[in-house]
PDB file of C-alpha atoms and ligand atoms in Angstrom:
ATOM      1  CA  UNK A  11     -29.345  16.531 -13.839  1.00  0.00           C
ATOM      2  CA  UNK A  12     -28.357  15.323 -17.332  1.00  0.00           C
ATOM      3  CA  UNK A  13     -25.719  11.802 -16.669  1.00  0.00           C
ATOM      4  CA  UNK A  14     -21.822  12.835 -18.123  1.00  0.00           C
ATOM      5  CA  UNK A  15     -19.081  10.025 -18.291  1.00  0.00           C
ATOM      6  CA  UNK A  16     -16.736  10.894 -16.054  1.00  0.00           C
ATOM      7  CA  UNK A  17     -13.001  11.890 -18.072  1.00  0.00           C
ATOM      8  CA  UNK A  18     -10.556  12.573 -15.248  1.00  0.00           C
ATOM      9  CA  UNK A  19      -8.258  15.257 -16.116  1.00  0.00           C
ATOM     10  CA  UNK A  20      -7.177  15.899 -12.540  1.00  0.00           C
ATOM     11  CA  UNK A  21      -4.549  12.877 -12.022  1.00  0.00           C
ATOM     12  CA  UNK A  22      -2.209  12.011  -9.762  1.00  0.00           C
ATOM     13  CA  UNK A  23       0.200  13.655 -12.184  1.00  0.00           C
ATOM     14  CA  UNK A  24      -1.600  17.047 -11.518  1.00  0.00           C
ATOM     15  CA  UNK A  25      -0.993  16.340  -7.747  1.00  0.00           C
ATOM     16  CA  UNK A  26       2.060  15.657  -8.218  1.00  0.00           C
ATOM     17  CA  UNK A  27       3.193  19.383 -10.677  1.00  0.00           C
ATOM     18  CA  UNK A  28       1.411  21.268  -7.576  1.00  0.00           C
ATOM     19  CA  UNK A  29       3.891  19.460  -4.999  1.00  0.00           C
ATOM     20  CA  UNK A  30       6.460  20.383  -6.960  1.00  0.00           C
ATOM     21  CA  UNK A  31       5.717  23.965  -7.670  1.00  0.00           C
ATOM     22  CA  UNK A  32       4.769  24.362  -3.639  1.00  0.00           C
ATOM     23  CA  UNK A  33       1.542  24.926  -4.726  1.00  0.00           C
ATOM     24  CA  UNK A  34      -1.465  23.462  -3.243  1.00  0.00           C
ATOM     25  CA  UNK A  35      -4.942  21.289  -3.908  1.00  0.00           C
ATOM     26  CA  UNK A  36      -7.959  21.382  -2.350  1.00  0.00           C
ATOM     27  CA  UNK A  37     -10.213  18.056  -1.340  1.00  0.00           C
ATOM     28  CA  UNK A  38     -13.118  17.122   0.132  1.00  0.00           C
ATOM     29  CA  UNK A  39     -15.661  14.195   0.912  1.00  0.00           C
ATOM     30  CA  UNK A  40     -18.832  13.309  -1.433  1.00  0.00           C
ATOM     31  CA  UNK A  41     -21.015  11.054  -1.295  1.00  0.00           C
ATOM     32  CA  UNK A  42     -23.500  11.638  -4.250  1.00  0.00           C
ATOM     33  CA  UNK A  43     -23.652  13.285  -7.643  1.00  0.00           C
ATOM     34  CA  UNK A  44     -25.036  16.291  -6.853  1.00  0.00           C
ATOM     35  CA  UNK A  45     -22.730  17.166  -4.400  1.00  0.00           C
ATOM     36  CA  UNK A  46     -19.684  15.951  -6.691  1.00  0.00           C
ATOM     37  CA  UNK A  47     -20.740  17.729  -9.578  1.00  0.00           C
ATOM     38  CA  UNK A  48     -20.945  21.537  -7.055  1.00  0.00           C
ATOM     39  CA  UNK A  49     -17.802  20.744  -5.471  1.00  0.00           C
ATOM     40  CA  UNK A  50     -15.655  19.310  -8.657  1.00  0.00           C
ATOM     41  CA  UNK A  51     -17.166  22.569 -10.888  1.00  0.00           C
ATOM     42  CA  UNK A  52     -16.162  24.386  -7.635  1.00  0.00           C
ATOM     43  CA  UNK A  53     -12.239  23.401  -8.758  1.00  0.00           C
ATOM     44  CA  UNK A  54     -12.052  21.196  -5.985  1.00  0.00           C
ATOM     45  CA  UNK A  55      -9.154  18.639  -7.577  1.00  0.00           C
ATOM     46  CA  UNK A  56     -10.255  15.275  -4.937  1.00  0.00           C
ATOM     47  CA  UNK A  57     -13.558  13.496  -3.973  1.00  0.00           C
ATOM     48  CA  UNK A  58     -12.973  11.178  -1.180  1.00  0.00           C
ATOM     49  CA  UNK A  59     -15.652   8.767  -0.931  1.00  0.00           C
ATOM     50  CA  UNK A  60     -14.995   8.238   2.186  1.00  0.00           C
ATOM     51  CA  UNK A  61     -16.044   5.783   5.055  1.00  0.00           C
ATOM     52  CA  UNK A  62     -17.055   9.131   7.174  1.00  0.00           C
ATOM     53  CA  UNK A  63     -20.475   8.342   5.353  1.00  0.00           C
ATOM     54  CA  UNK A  64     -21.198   5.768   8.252  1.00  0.00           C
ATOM     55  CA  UNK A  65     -21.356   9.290  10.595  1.00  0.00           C
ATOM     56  CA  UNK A  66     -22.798  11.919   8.746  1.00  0.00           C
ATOM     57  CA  UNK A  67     -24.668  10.066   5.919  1.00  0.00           C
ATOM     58  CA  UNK A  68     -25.649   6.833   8.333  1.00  0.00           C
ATOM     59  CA  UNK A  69     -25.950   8.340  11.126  1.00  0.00           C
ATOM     60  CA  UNK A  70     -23.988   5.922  13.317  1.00  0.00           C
ATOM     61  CA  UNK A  71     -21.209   6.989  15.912  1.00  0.00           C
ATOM     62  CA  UNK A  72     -18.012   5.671  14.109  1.00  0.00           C
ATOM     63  CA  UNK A  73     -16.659   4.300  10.617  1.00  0.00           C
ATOM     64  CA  UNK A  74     -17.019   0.853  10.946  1.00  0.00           C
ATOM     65  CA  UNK A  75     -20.249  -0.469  10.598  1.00  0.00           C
ATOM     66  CA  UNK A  76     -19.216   0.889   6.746  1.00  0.00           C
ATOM     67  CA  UNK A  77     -19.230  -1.792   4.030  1.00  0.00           C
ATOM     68  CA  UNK A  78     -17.766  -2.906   1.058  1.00  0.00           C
ATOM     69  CA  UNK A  79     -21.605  -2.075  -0.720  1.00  0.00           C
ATOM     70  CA  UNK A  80     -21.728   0.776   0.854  1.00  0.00           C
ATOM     71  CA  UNK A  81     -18.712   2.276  -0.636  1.00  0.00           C
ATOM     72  CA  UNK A  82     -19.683   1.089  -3.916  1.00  0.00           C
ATOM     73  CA  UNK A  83     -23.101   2.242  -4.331  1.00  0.00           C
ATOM     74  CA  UNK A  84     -21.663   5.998  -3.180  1.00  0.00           C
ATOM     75  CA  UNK A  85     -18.522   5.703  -5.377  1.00  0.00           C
ATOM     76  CA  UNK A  86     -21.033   4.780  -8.082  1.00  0.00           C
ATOM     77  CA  UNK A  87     -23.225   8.288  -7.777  1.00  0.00           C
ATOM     78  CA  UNK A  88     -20.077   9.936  -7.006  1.00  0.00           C
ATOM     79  CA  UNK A  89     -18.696   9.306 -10.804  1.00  0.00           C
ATOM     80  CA  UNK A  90     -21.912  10.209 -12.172  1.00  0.00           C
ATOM     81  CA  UNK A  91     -21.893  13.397 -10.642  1.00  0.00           C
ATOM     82  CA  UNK A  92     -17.773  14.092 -10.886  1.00  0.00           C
ATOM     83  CA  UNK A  93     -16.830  16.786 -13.359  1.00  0.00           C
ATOM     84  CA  UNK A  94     -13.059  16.315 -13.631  1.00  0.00           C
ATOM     85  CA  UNK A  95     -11.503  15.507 -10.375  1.00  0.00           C
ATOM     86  CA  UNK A  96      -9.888  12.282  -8.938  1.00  0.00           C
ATOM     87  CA  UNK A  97     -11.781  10.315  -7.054  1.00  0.00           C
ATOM     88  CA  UNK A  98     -10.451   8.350  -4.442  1.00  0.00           C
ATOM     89  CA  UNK A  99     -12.253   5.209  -2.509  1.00  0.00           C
ATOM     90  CA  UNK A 100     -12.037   4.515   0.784  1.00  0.00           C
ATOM     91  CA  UNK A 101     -11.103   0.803   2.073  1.00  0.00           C
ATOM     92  CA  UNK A 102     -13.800   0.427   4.643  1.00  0.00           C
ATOM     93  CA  UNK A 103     -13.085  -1.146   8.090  1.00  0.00           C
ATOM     94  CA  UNK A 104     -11.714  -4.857   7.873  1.00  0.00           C
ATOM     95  CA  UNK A 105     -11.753  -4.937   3.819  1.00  0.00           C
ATOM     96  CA  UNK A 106      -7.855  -5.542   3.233  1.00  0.00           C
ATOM     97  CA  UNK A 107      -7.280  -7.745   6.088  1.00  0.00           C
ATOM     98  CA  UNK A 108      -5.483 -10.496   3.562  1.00  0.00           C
ATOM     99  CA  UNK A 109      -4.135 -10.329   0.246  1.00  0.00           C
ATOM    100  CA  UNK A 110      -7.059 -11.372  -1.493  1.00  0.00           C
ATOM    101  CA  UNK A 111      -9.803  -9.353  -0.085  1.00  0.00           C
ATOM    102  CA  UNK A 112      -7.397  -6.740  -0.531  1.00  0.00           C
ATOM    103  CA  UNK A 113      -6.883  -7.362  -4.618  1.00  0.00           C
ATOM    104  CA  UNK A 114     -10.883  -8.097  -4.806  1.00  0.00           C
ATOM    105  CA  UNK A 115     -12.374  -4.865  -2.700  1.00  0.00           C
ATOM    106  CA  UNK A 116      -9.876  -2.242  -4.011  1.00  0.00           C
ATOM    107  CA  UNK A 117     -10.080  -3.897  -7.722  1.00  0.00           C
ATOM    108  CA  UNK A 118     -14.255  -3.292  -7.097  1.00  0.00           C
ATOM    109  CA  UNK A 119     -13.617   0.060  -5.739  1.00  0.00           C
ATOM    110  CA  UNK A 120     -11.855   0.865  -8.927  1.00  0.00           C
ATOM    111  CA  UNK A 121     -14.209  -0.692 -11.453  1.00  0.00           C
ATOM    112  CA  UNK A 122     -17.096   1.518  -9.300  1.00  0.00           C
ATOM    113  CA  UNK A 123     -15.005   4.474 -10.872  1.00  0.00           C
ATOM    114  CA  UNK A 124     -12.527   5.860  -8.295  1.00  0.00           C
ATOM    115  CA  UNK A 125      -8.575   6.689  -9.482  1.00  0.00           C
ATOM    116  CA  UNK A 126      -6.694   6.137  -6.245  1.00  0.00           C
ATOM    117  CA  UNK A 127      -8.058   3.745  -2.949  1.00  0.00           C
ATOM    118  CA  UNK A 128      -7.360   4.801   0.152  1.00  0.00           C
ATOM    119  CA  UNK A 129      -6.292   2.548   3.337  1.00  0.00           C
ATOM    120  CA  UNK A 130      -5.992   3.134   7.016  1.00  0.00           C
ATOM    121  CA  UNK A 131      -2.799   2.564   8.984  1.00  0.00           C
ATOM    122  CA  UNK A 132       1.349   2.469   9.361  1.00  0.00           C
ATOM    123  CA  UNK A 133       4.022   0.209   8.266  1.00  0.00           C
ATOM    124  CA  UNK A 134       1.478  -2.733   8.555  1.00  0.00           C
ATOM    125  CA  UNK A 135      -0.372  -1.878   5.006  1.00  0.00           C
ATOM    126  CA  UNK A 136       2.702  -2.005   2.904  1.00  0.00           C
ATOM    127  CA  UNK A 137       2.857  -5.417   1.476  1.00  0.00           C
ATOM    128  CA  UNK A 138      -0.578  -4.168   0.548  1.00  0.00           C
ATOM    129  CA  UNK A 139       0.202  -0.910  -0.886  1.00  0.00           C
ATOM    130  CA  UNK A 140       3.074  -3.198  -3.008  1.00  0.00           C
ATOM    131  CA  UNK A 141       0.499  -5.849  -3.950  1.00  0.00           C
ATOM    132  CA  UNK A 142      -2.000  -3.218  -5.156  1.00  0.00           C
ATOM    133  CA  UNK A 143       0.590  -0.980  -6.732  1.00  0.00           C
ATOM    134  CA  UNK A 144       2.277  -3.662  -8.607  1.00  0.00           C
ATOM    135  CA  UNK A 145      -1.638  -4.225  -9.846  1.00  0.00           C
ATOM    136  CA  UNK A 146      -1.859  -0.519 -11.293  1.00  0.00           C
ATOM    137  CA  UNK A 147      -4.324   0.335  -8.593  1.00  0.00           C
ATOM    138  CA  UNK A 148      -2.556   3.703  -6.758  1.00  0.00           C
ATOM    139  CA  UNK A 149      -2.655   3.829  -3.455  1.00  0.00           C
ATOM    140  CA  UNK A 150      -3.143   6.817  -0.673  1.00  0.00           C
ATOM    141  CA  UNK A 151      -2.027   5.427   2.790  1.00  0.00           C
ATOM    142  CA  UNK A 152      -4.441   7.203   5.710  1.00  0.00           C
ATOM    143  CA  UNK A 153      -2.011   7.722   8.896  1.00  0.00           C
ATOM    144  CA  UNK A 154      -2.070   9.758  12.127  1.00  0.00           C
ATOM    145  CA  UNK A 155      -5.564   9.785  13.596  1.00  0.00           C
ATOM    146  CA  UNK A 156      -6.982   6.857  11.669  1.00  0.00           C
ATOM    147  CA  UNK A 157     -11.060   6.450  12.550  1.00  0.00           C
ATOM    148  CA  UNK A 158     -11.245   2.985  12.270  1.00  0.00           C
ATOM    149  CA  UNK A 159      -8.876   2.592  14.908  1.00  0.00           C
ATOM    150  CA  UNK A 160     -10.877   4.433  17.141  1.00  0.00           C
ATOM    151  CA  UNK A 161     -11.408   1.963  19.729  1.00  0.00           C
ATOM    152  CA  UNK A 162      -7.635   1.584  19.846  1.00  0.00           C
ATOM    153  CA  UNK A 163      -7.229   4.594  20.307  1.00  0.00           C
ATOM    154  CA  UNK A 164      -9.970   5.131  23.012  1.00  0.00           C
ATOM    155  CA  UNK A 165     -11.063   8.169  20.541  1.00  0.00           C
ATOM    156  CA  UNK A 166     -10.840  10.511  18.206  1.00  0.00           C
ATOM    157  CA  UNK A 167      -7.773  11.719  19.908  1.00  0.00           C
ATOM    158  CA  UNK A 168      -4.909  13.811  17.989  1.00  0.00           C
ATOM    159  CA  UNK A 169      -2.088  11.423  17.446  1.00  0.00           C
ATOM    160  CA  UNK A 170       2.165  12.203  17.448  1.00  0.00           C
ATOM    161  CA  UNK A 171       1.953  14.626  20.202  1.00  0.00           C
ATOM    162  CA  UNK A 172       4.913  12.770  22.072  1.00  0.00           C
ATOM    163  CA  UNK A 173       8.478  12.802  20.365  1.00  0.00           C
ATOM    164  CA  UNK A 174       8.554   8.973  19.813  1.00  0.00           C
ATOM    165  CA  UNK A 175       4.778   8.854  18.271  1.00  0.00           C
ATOM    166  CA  UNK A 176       6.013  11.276  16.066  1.00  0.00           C
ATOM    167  CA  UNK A 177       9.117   9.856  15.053  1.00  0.00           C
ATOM    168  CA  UNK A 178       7.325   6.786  14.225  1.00  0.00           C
ATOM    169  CA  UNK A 179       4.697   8.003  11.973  1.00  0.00           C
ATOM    170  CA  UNK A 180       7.558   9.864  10.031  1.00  0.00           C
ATOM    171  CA  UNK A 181       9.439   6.601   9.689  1.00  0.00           C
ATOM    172  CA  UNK A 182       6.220   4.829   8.635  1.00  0.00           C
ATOM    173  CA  UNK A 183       5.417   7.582   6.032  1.00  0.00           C
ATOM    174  CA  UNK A 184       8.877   7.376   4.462  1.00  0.00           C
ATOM    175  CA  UNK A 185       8.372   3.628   4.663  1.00  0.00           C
ATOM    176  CA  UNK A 186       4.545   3.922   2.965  1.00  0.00           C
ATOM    177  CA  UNK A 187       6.067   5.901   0.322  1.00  0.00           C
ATOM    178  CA  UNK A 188       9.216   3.373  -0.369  1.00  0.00           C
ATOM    179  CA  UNK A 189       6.494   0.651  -0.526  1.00  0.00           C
ATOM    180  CA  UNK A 190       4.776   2.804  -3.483  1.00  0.00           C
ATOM    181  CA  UNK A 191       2.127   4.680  -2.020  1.00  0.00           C
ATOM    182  CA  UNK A 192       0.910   7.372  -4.427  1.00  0.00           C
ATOM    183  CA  UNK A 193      -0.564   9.845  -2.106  1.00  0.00           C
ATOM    184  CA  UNK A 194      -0.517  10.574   2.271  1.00  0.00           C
ATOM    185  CA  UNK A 195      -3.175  11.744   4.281  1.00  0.00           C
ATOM    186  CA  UNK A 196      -2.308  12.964   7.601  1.00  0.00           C
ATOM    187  CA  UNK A 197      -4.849  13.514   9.909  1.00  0.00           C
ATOM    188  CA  UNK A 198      -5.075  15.127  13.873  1.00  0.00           C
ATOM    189  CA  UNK A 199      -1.331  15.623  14.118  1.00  0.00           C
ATOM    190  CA  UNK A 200       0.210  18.753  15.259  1.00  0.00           C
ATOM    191  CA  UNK A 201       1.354  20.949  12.603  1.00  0.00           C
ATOM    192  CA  UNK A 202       5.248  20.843  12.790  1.00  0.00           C
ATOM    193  CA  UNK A 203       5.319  17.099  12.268  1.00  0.00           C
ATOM    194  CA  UNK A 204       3.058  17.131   9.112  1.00  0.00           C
ATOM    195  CA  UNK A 205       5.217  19.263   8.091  1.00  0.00           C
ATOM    196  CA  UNK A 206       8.703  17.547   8.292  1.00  0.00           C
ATOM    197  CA  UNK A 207       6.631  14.819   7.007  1.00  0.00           C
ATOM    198  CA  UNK A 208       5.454  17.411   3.621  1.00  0.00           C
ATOM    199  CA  UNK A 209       8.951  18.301   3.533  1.00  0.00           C
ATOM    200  CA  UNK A 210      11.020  14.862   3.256  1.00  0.00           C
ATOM    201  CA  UNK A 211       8.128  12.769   1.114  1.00  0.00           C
ATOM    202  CA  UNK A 212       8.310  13.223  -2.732  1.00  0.00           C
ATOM    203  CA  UNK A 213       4.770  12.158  -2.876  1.00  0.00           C
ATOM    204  CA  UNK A 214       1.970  14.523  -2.134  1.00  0.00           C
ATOM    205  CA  UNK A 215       0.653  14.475   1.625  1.00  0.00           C
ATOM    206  CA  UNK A 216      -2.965  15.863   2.370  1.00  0.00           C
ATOM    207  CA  UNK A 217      -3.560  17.166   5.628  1.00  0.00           C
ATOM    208  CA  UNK A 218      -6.990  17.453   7.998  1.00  0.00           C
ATOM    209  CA  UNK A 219      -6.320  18.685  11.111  1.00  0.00           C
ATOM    210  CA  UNK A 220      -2.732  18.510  10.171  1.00  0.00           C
ATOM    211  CA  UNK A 221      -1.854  22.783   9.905  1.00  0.00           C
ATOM    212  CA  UNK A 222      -1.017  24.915   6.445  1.00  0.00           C
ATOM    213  CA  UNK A 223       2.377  23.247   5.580  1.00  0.00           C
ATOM    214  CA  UNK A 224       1.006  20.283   3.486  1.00  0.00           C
ATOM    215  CA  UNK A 225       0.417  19.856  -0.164  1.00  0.00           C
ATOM    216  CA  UNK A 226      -2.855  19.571  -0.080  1.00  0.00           C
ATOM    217  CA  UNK A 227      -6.003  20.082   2.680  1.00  0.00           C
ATOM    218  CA  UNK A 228      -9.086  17.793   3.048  1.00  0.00           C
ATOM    219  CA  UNK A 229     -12.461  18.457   4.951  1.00  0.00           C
ATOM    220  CA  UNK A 230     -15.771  16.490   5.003  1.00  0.00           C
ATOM    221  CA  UNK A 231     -18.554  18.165   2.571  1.00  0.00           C
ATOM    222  CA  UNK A 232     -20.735  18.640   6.199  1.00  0.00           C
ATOM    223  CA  UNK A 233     -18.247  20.264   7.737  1.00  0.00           C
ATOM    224  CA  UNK A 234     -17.242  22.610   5.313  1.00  0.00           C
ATOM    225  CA  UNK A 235     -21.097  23.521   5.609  1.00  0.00           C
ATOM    226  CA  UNK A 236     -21.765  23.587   8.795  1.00  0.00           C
ATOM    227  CA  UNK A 237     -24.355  20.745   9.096  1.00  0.00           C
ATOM    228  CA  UNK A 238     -22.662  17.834  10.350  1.00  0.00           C
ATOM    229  CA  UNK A 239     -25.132  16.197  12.643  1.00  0.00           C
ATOM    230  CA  UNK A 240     -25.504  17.940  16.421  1.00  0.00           C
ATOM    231  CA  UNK A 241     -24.413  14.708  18.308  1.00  0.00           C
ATOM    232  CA  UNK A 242     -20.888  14.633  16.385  1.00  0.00           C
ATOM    233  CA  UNK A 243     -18.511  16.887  18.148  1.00  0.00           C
ATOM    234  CA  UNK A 244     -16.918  19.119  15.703  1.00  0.00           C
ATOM    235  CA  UNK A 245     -12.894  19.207  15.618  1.00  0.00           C
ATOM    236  CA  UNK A 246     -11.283  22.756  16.051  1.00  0.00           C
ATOM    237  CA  UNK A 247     -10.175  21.867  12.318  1.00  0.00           C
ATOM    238  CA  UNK A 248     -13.214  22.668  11.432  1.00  0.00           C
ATOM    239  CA  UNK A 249     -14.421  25.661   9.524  1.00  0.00           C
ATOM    240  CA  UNK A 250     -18.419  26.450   8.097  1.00  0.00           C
ATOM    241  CA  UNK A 251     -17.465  28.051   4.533  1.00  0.00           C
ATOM    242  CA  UNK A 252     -21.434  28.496   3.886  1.00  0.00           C
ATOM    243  CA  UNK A 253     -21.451  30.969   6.918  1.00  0.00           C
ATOM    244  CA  UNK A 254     -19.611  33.585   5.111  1.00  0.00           C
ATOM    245  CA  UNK A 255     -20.794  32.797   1.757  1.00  0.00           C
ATOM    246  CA  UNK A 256     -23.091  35.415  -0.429  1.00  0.00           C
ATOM    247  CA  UNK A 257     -23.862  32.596  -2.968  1.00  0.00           C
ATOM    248  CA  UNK A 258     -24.960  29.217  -0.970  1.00  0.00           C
ATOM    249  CA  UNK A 259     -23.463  25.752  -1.386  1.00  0.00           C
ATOM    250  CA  UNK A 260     -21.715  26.820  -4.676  1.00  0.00           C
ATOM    251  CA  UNK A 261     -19.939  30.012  -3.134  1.00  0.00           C
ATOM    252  CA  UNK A 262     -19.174  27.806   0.092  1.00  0.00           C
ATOM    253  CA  UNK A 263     -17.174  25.139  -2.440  1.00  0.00           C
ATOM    254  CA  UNK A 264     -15.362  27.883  -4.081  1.00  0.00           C
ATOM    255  CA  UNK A 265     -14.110  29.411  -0.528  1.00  0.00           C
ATOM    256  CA  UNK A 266     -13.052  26.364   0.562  1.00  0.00           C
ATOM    257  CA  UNK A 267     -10.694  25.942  -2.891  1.00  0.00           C
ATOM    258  CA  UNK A 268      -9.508  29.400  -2.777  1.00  0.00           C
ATOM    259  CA  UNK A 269      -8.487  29.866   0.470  1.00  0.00           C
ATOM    260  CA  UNK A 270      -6.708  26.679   0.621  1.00  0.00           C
ATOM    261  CA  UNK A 271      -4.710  27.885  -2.395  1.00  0.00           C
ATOM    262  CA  UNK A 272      -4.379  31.053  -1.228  1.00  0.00           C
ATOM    263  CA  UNK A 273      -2.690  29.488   2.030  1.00  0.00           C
ATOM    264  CA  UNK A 274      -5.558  31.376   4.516  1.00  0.00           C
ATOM    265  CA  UNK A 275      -7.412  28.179   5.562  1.00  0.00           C
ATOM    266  CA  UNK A 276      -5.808  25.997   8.116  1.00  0.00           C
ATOM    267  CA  UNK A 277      -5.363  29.011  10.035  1.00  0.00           C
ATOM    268  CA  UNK A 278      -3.504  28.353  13.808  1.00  0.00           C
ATOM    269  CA  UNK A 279      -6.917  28.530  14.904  1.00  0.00           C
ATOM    270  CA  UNK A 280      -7.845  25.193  13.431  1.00  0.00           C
ATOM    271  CA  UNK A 281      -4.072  23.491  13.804  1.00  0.00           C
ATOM    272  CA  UNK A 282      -2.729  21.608  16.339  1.00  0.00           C
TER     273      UNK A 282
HETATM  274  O1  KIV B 320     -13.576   8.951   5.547  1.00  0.00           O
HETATM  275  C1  KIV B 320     -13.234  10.126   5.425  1.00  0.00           C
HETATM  276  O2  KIV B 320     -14.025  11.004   5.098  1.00  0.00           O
HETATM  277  C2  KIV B 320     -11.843  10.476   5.680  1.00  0.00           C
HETATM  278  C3  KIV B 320     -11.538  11.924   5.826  1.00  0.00           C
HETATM  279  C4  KIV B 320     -11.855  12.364   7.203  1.00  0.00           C
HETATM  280  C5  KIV B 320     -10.146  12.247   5.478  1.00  0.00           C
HETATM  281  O3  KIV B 320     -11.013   9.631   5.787  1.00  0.00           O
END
């Protein structure tokens, strides 16, 4: 495959015209170029390089033995292989725990070639969403069901079931969003509260696991085709686009886009 410089024409602006016409955009995990060059032709508008390598690319049993290099080198084959869409990097595990690791990872994560970075957690990221923002680096804030919390959690357990849980990660969002966030990912949550959440943010909010009402849906590239490793246990939000497909990986991409913009994938089958 010939090497293309990656021009972004999907931006955050494009996100943003979607929101507003209650449209929606469809995104998914990659982790090298050929995959990000099937998936971007495919019209999928995101590539999330995303820290869910460490599981189905590294084999291990959570996100956090993910690193800064690791990121980087996947980011790097990511933009080779991108055709159009934003790419956003993922803030491994324990890379913005002060302000300056926070500047220097998501200002390398940038220079790698993503558009947006993406971070982990509540109202306790948004002096760094304001110190990266104020930098011109865009932030998506990753709330709800947030792997590298996992041991916190004591799994990968939905999150906002109970009234106050879900009152609090609606205040946080609106909070995330005052502090400048660009974009919201919402993951495990049941579907009514992502989508009072969709409904009172301005910014776009992406949703896995999170039910239909959100601007945009997300799924890791081995999910969507069915080959995420045996030992990982597959969330109901979960659906194998290759199964049904009559023209292989390609066909399986292009499912995924139009039947995310067509509204017919989350079903209530994969929602909580
Ligand atoms: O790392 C990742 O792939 C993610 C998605 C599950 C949203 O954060």
């Amino acid at each position: 495959m010939s090497s293309t410089s990656s021009t972004t024409k999907i931006t955050l602006k494009t996100l943003e015209a979607i929101k507003r016409k209650a449209e929606r955009f469809a995104c998914v995990t990659a982790y090298d170029a050929t995959f990000a060059e099937i998936a971007s032709s495919a019209g999928v508008e995101v590539l999330l390089v995303g820290d869910s390598l460490g599981m189905v690319v590294q084999g291990h049993d959570s996100t956090l033995p993910v690193t800064m290099d690791h990121i980087l080198y996947h980011l790097d084959t990511v933009r080779r292989g991108n055709r159009g869409a934003l790419i956003m990097g993922d803030m491994p595990f324990m890379s913005y725990y002060s302000e300056g690791l926070t500047l220097e990872n998501a200002g390398q994560i940038m220079r790698a070639g993503a558009h947006v970075v993406k971070l982990e957690g509540g109202r306790w990221i948004a002096e760094s969403t304001r110190l990266l923002v104020e930098r011109g680096i865009p932030v998506c804030a990753h709330m709800g069901l947030t792997p590298q919390s996992i041991n916190r959690f004591g799994g990968f357990r939905v999150q906002g079931r109970d009234p106050d849980q879900a009152q609090t990660i609606l205040d946080e969002a609106l909070f995330l969003e005052e502090a400048g966030a660009s974009l919201l990912l919402l993951e495990a949550i049941p579907a009514p509260l992502a989508q009072r959440i969709t409904e009172r943010l301005h910014i776009p909010v992406i949703g896995i696991g999170a039910g239909k009402h959100v601007d945009g849906q997300i799924m890791v590239m081995h999910d969507l085709l069915g080959i995420t490793p045996p030992d990982i246990k597959v969330p109901k939000f979960v659906k194998n686009f290759l199964a049904e497909s009559q023209t292989g990986i390609r066909g399986a991409f292009e499912a995924f886009v139009k039947a995310v913009k067509d509204g017919s994938f989350p079903g209530p089958e994969h929602s909580y």
